[in-house]
Short mmCIF file of C-alpha atoms in Angstrom, two decimals:
data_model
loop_
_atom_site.label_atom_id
_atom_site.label_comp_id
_atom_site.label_asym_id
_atom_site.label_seq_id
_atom_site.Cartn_x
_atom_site.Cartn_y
_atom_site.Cartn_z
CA UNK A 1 29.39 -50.69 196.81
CA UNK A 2 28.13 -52.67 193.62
CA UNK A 3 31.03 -54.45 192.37
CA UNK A 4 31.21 -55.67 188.24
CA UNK A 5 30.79 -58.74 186.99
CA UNK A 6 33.42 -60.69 185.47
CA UNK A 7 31.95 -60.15 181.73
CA UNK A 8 31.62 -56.57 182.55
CA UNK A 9 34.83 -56.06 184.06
CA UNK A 10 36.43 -58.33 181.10
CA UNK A 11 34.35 -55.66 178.26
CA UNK A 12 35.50 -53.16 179.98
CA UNK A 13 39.50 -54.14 179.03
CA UNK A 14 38.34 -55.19 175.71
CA UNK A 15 36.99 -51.78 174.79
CA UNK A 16 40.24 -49.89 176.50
CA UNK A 17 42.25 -51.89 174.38
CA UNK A 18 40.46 -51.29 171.47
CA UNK A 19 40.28 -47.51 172.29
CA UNK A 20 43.64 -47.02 172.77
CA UNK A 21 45.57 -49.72 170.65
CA UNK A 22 44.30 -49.01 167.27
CA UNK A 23 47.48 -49.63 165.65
CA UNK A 24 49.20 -52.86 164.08
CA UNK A 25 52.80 -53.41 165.58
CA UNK A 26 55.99 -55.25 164.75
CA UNK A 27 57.58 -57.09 167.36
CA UNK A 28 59.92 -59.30 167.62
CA UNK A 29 60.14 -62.51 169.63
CA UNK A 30 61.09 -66.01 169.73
CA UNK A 31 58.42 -68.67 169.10
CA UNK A 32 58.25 -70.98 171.80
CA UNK A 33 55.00 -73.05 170.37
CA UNK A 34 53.84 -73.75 167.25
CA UNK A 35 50.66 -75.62 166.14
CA UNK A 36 47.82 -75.54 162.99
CA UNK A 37 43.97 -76.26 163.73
CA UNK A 38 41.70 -76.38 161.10
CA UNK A 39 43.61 -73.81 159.60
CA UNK A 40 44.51 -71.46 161.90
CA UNK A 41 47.95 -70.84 163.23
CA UNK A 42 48.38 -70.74 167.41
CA UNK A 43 51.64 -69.74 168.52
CA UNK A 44 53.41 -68.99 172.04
CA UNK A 45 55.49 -65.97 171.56
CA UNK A 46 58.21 -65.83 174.37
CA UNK A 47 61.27 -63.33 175.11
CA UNK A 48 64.48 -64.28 177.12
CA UNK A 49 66.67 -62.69 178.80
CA UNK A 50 70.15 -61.78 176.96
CA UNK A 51 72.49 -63.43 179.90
CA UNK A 52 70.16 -66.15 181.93
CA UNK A 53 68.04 -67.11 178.71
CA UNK A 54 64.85 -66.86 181.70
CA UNK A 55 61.99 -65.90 179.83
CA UNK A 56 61.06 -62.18 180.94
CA UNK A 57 58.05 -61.84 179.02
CA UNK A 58 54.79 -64.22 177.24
CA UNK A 59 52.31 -63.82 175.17
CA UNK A 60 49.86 -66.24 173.11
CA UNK A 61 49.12 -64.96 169.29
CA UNK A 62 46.97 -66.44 166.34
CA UNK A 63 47.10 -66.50 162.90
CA UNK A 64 43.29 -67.06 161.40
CA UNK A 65 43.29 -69.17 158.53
CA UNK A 66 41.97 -66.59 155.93
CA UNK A 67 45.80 -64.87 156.25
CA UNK A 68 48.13 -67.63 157.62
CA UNK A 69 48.29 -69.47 154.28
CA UNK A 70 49.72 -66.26 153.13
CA UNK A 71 51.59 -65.74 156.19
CA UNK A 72 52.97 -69.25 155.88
CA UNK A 73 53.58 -69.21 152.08
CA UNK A 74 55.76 -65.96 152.06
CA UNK A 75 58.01 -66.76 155.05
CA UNK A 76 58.93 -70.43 153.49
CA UNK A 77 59.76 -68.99 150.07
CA UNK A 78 61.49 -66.54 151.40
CA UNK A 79 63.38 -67.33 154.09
CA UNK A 80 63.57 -71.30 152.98
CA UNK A 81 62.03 -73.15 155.89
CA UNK A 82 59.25 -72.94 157.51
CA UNK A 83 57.99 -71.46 160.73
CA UNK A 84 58.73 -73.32 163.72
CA UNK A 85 59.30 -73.17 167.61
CA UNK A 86 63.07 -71.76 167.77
CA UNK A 87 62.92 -69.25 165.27
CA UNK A 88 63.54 -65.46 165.97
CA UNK A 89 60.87 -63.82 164.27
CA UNK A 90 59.25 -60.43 163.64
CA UNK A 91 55.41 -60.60 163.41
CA UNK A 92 53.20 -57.38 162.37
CA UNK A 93 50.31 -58.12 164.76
CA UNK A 94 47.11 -56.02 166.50
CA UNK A 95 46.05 -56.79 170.31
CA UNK A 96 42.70 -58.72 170.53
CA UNK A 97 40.98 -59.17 173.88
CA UNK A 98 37.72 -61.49 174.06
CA UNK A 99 35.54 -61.49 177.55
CA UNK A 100 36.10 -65.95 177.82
CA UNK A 101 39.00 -66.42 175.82
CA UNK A 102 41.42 -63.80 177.46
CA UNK A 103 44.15 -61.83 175.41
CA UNK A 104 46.03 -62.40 172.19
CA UNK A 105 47.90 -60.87 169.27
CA UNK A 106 46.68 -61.67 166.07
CA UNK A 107 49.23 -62.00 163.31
CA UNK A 108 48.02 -60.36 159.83
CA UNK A 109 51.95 -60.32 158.47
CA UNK A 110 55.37 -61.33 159.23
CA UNK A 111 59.08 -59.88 157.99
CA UNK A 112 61.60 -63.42 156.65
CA UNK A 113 64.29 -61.19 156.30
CA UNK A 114 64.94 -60.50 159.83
CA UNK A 115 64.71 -64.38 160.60
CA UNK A 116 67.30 -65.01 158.06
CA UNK A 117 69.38 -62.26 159.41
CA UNK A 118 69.04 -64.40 162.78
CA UNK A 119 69.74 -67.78 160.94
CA UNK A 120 73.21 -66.39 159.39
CA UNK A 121 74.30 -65.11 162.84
CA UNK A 122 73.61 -68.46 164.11
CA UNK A 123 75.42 -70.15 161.26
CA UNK A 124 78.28 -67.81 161.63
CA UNK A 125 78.60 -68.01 165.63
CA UNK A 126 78.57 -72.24 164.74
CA UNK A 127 81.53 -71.65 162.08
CA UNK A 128 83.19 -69.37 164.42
CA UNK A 129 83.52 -72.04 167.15
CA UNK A 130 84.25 -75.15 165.16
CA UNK A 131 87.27 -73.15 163.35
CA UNK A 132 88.44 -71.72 166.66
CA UNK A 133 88.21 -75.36 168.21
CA UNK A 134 90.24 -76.24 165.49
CA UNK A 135 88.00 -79.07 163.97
CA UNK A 136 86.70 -77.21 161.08
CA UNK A 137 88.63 -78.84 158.27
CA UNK A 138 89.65 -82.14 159.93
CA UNK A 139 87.17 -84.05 157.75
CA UNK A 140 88.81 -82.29 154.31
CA UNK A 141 92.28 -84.03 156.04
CA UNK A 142 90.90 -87.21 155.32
CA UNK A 143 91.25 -89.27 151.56
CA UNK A 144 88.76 -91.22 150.23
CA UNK A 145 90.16 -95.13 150.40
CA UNK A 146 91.36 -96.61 146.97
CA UNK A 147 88.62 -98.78 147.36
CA UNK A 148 86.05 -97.56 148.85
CA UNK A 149 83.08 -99.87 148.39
CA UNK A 150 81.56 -100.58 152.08
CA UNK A 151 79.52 -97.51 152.35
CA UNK A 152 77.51 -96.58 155.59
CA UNK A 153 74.60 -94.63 154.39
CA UNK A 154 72.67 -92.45 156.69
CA UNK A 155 68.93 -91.82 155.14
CA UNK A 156 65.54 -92.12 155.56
CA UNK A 157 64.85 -95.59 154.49
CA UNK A 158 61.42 -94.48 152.39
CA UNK A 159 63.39 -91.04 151.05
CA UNK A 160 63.26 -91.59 147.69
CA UNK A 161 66.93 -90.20 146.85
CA UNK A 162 67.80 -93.33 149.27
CA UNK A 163 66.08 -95.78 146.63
CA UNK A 164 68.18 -93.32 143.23
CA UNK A 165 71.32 -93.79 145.17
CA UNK A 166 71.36 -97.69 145.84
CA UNK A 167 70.25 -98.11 142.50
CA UNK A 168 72.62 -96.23 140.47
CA UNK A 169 75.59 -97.91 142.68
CA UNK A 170 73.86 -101.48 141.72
CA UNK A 171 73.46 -100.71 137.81
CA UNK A 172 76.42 -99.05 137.13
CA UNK A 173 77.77 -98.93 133.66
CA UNK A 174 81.71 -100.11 134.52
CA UNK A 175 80.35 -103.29 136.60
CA UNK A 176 81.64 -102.19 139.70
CA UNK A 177 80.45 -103.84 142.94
CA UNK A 178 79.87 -101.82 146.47
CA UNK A 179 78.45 -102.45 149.30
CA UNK A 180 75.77 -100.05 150.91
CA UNK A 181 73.82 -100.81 154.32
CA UNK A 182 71.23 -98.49 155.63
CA UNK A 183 72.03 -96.47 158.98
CA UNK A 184 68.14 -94.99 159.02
CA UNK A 185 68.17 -91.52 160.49
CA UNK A 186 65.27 -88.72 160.29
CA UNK A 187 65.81 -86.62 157.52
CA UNK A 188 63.08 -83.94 158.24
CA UNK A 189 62.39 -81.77 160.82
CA UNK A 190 63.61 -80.53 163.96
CA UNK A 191 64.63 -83.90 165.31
CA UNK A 192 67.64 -84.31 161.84
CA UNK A 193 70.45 -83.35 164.09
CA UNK A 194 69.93 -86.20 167.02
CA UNK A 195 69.23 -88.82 164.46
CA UNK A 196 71.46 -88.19 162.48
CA UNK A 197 74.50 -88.08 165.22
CA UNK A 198 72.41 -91.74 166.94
CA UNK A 199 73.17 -93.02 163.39
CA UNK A 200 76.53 -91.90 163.23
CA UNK A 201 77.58 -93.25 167.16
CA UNK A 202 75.68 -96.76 165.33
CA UNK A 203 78.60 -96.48 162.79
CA UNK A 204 81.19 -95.75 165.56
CA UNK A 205 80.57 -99.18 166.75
CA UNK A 206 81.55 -100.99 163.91
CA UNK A 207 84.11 -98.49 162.00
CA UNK A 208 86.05 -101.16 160.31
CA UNK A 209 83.55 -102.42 158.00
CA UNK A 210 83.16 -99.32 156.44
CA UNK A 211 85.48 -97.46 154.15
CA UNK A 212 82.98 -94.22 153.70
CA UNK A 213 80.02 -92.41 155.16
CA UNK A 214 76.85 -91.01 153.13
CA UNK A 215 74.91 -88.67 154.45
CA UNK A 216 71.61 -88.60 152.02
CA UNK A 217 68.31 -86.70 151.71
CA UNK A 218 66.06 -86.96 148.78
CA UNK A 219 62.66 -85.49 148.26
CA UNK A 220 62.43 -83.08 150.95
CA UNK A 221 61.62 -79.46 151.03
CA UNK A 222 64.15 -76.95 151.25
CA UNK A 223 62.22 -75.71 154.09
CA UNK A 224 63.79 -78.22 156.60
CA UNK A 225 67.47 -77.44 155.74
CA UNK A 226 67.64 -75.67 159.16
CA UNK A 227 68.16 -78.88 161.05
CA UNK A 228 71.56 -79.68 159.45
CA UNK A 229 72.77 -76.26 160.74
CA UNK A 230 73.08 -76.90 164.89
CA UNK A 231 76.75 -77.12 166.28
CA UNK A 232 76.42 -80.56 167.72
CA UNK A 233 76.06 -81.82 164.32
CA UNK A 234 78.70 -80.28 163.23
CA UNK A 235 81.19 -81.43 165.91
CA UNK A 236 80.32 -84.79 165.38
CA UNK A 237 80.52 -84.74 161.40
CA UNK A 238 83.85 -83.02 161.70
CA UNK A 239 85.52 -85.58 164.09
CA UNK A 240 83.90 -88.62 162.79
CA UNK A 241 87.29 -90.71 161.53
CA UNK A 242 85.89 -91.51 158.23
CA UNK A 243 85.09 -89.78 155.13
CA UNK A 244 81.81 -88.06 154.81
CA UNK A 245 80.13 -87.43 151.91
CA UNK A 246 76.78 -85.16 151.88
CA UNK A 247 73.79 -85.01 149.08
CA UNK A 248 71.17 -83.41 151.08
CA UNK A 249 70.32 -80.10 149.53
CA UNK A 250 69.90 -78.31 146.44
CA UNK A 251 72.44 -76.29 144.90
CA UNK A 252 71.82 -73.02 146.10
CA UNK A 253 71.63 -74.18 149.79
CA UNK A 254 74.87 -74.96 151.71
CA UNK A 255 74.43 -75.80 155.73
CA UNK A 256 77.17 -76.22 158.08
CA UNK A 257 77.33 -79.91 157.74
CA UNK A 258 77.81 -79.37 154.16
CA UNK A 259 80.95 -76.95 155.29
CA UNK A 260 82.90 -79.58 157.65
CA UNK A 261 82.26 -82.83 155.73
CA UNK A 262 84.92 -84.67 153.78
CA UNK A 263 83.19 -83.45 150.31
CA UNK A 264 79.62 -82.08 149.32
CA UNK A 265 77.83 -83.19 146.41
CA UNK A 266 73.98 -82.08 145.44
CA UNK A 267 72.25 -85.02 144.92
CA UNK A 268 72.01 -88.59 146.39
CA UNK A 269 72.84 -89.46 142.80
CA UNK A 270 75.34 -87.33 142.23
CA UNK A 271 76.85 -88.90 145.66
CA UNK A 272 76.66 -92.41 144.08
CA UNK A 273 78.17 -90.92 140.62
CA UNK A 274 81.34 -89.49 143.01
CA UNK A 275 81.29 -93.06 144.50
CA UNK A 276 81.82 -94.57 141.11
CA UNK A 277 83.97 -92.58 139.75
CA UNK A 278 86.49 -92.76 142.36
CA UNK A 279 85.96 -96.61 142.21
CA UNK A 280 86.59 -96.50 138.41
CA UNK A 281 89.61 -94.38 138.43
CA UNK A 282 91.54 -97.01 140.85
CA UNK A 283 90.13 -99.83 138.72
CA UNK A 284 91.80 -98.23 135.17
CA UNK A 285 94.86 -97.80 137.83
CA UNK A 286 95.28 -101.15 138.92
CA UNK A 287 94.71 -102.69 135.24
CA UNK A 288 97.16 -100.15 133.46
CA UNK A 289 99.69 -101.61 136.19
CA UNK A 290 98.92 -105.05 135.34
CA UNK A 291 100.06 -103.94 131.90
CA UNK A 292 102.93 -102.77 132.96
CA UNK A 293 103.91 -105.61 135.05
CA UNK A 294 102.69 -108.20 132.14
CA UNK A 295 104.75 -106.29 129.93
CA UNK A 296 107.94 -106.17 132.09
CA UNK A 297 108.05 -109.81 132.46
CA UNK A 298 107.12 -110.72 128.98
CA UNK A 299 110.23 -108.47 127.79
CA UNK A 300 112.24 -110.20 130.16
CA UNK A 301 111.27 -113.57 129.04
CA UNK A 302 111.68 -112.60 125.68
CA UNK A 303 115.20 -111.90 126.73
CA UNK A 304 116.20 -114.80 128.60
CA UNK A 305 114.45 -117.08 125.50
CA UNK A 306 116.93 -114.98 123.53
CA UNK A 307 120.08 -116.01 125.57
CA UNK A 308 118.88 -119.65 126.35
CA UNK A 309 118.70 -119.85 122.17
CA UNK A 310 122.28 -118.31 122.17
CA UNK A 311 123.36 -121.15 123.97
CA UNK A 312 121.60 -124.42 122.58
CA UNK A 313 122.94 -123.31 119.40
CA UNK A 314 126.62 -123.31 120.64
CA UNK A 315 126.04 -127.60 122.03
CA UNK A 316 125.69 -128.95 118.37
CA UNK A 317 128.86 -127.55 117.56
CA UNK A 318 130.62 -128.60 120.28
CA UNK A 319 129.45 -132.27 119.99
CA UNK A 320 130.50 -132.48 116.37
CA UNK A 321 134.06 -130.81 117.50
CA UNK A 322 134.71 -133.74 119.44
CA UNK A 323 132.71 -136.53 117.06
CA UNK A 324 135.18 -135.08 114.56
CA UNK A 325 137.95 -136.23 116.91
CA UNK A 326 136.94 -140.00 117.43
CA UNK A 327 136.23 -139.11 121.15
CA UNK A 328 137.50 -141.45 124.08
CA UNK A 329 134.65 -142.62 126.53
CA UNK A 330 134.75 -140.02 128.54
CA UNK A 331 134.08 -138.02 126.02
CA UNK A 332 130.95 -139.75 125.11
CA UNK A 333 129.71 -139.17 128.92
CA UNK A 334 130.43 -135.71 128.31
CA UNK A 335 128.25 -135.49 125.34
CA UNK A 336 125.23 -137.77 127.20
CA UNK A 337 125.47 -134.62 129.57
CA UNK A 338 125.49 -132.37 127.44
CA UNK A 339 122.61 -133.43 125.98
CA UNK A 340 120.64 -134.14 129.17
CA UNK A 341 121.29 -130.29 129.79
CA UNK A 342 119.75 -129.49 126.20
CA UNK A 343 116.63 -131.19 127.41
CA UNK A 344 116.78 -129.51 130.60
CA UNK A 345 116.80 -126.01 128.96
CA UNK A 346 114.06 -126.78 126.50
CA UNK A 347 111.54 -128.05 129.63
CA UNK A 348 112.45 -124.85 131.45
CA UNK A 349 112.19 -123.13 128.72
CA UNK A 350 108.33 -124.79 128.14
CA UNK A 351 107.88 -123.90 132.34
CA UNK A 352 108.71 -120.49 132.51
CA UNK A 353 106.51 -119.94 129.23
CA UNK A 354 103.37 -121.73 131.26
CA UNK A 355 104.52 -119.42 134.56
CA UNK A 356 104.74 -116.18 132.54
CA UNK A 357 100.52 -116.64 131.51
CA UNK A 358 99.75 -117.52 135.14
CA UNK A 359 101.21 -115.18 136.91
CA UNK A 360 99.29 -112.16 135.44
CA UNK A 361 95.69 -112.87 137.42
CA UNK A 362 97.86 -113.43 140.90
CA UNK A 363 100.00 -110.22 140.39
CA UNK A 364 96.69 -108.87 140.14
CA UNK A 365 94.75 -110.10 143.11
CA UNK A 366 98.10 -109.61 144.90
CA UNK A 367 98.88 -105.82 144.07
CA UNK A 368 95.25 -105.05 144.97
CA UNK A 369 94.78 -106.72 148.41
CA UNK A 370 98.20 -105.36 149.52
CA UNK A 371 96.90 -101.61 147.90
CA UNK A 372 94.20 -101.70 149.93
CA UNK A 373 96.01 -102.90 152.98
CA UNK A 374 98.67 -100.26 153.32
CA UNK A 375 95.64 -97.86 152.63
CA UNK A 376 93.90 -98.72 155.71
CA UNK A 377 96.76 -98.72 157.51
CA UNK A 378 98.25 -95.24 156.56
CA UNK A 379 94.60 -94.17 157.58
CA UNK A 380 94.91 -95.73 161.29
CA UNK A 381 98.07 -94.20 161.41
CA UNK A 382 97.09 -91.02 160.70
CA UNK A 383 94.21 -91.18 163.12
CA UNK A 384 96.10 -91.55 165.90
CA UNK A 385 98.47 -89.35 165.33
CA UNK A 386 99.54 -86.48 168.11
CA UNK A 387 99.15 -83.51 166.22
CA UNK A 388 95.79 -84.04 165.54
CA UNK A 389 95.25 -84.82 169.19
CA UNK A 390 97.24 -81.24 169.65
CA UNK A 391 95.13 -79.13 167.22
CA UNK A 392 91.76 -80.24 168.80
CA UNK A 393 92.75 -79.07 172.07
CA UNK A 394 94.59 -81.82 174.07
CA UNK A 395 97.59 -81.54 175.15
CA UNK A 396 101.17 -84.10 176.14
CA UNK A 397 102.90 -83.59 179.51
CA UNK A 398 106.27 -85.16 180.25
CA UNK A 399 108.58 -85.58 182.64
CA UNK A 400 112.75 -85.95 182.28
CA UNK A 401 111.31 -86.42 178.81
CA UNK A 402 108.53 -89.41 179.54
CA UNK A 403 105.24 -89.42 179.02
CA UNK A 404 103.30 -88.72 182.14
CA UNK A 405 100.33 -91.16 182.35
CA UNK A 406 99.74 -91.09 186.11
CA UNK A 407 99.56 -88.21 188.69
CA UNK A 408 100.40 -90.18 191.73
CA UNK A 409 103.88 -90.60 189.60
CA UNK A 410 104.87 -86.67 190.05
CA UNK A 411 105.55 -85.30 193.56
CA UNK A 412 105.89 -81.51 194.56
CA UNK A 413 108.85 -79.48 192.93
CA UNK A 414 109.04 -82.28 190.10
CA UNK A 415 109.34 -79.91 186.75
CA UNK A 416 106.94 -80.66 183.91
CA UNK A 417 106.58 -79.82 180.11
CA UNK A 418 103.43 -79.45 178.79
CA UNK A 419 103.13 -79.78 174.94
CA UNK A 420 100.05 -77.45 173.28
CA UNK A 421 99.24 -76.91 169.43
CA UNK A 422 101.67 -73.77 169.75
CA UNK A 423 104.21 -74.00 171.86
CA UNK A 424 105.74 -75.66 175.05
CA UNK A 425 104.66 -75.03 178.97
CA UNK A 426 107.04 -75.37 181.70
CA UNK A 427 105.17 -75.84 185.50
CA UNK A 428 106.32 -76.83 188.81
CA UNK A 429 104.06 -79.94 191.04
CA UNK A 430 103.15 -78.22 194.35
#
């Protein structure tokens, strides 16, 4: 029996193939791998399973240079980001067998609008969760401090929206001083959402020298918008216990992170124009109190001058009542006192004038350190308070109406309230 080569038996599929698959084909798949060579496009195209996500079926495909630019160019303006491994796609391709390189589809078109259709499910599943979670809107539960001027910026450190946002804070027109330092995080590309949270856990560490979080991107392409869309993002940018304020997209494009922070602004320089703003509004605040306060106590000085006249003028007369009436000795002491009190009055009088233009500045300095520190502390307080604990899913068990912090502290047929978001559970220890 002669038996075939491996060349011949390898033609021998090639010209099947090419017999009976004469068609091009749209299929749809995952991409697994995703690389350019000189040009050319070589991707893994996988399928998983629905329930195990075990891949059930591989395949290798190519995109030759003379239509991936194309290719490339139409997905990315339409679908706004570009092809990478992740992405649900649906490829118009034609099979291709070669006797030493094996078998591959090769890629002559692909459809955006069916990745897009895959991106909003994803979105949608993400906003699903976090709302039914209940963490959603926690972030838009949060204020922005009176003075918030010790920002934590997350940004690529050579972005230049990073370099537009420092400098607008440093050159602004009402003189106001704040306090940015760099958290760098990777602003591009499918590694955004673990840098960004690393950046954010840096934060964590030292949350009390911060009154406000940036999140900033500057000079990117739309195109990489996709990595501010994954739920762990999300999660952490919703429970993070300060203010967050994005400026990483254009207007048109809105991802998830955008949704759950504290506020969303377009630019990093329209983040640093929100910044000052805010900053400006408590300044004009703080100095049309001072006004008030200025004008309070000159009003009352001008009152007390008033009624400390009234009374010098009343002395004279009395002192020439009793000079009229060849006064006895003590009499004469009388007067001596009565005219050590005039002098009294008038250097009071001089004192409380010196007080009254001194005490402007510390009213000042005082009214805005104690601002701010009843600010901070309304904000701890709010942080740890029990409902929010409740609506993110814990819950508060008690016992004869005490906290129960310790199991070993129940024993069987001990009866136990358990507080939720909604409602109260009653359950017996076995």
């Amino acid at each position: 029996m002669k038996a075939l080569s491996l060349y011949e038996l390898n033609n021998l599929v090639r010209e099947t193939i090419a017999v009976s698959l004469t068609d091009e084909y749209w299929v749809e798949a995952e991409l697994s791998e995703l690389r350019e060579v000189r040009g050319h496009c070589y991707m893994e195209l996988i399928q998983k399973d629905l329930f195990s996500n075990t891949p059930v079926a591989k395949a290798q495909a190519k995109c030759w240079k003379s239509k991936w630019i194309g290719v490339r160019d139409k997905f990315e303006r339409i679908a706004g980001q570009s092809l990478h491994a992740g992405l649900k796609v649906m490829l118009k391709v034609y099979p291709d067998f070669h006797e030493a390189y094996g078998f591959s589809w090769i890629v002559t078109d692909v459809n955006p609008e069916f990745t897009m259709g895959d991106m909003a499910r994803k979105r949608l599943e993400i906003i699903n969760k976090l709302k039914t979670d209940g963490v959603f809107d926690l972030q838009k539960d949060l204020e922005l401090p009176m003075f918030a001027q010790r920002i934590a910026v997350v940004s690529s450190p050579n972005a230049a929206g990073y370099g537009d946002f420092c400098s607008q804070l440093e050159n602004n027109d009402c003189g106001l001083k704040f306090y940015p330092r760099l958290f760098p995080a990777i602003m591009q590309g499918e590694g955004i959402g673990k840098s960004v949270i690393s950046a954010l856990d840096d934060i964590y560490k030292s949350l009390d020298d911060f009154d406000v979080v940036v999140i900033i991107r500057g000079g990117g392409a739309t195109s990489d918008m996709s990595g501010f869309d994954t739920l762990a993002l999300a999660e952490n940018v919703a429970n993070f216990p300060l203010p967050i304020i994005t400026g990483i997209g254009h207007e048109r494009d809105e991802s998830v992170l955008d949704m759950v922070s504290n506020t969303r602004v377009k630019t990093p320089t329209a983040a640093a124009a929100l910044l000052i703003e805010h900053l400006s509004d408590v300044y004009n605040r703080v100095m049309d109190a001072q006004e008030e306060i200025i004008s309070n106590i000159a009003h009352r000085m001008e009152v007390e001058n008033l009624r400390l006249k009234r009374l010098a003028e009343k002395i004279p007369m009395l002192f020439s009542i009793y000079k009229n009436q060849q006064i006895s000795m003590l009499d004469k002491l009388f007067v001596e006192i009565v005219n050590t009190i005039t002098q009294k009055v008038s250097m009071c009088t001089y004192d409380i004038s010196l007080l009254s233009k001194s005490l402007a500045p510390v009213a000042q300095r005082r009214l805005t350190k104690e601002s701010y520190r009843l600010q901070l502390i309304q904000q701890k307080l709010e942080a740890l308070d029990p409902v929010l604990l409740l609506k993110r899913g814990y819950s508060i068990t008690t016992f004869k109406g005490h906290v129960v912090k310790n199991a070993s502290a129940l024993k069987s047929g001990d009866e136990v309230d358990t507080r939720l978001e909604k409602g109260t559970v009653k359950s017996i220890i076995k």
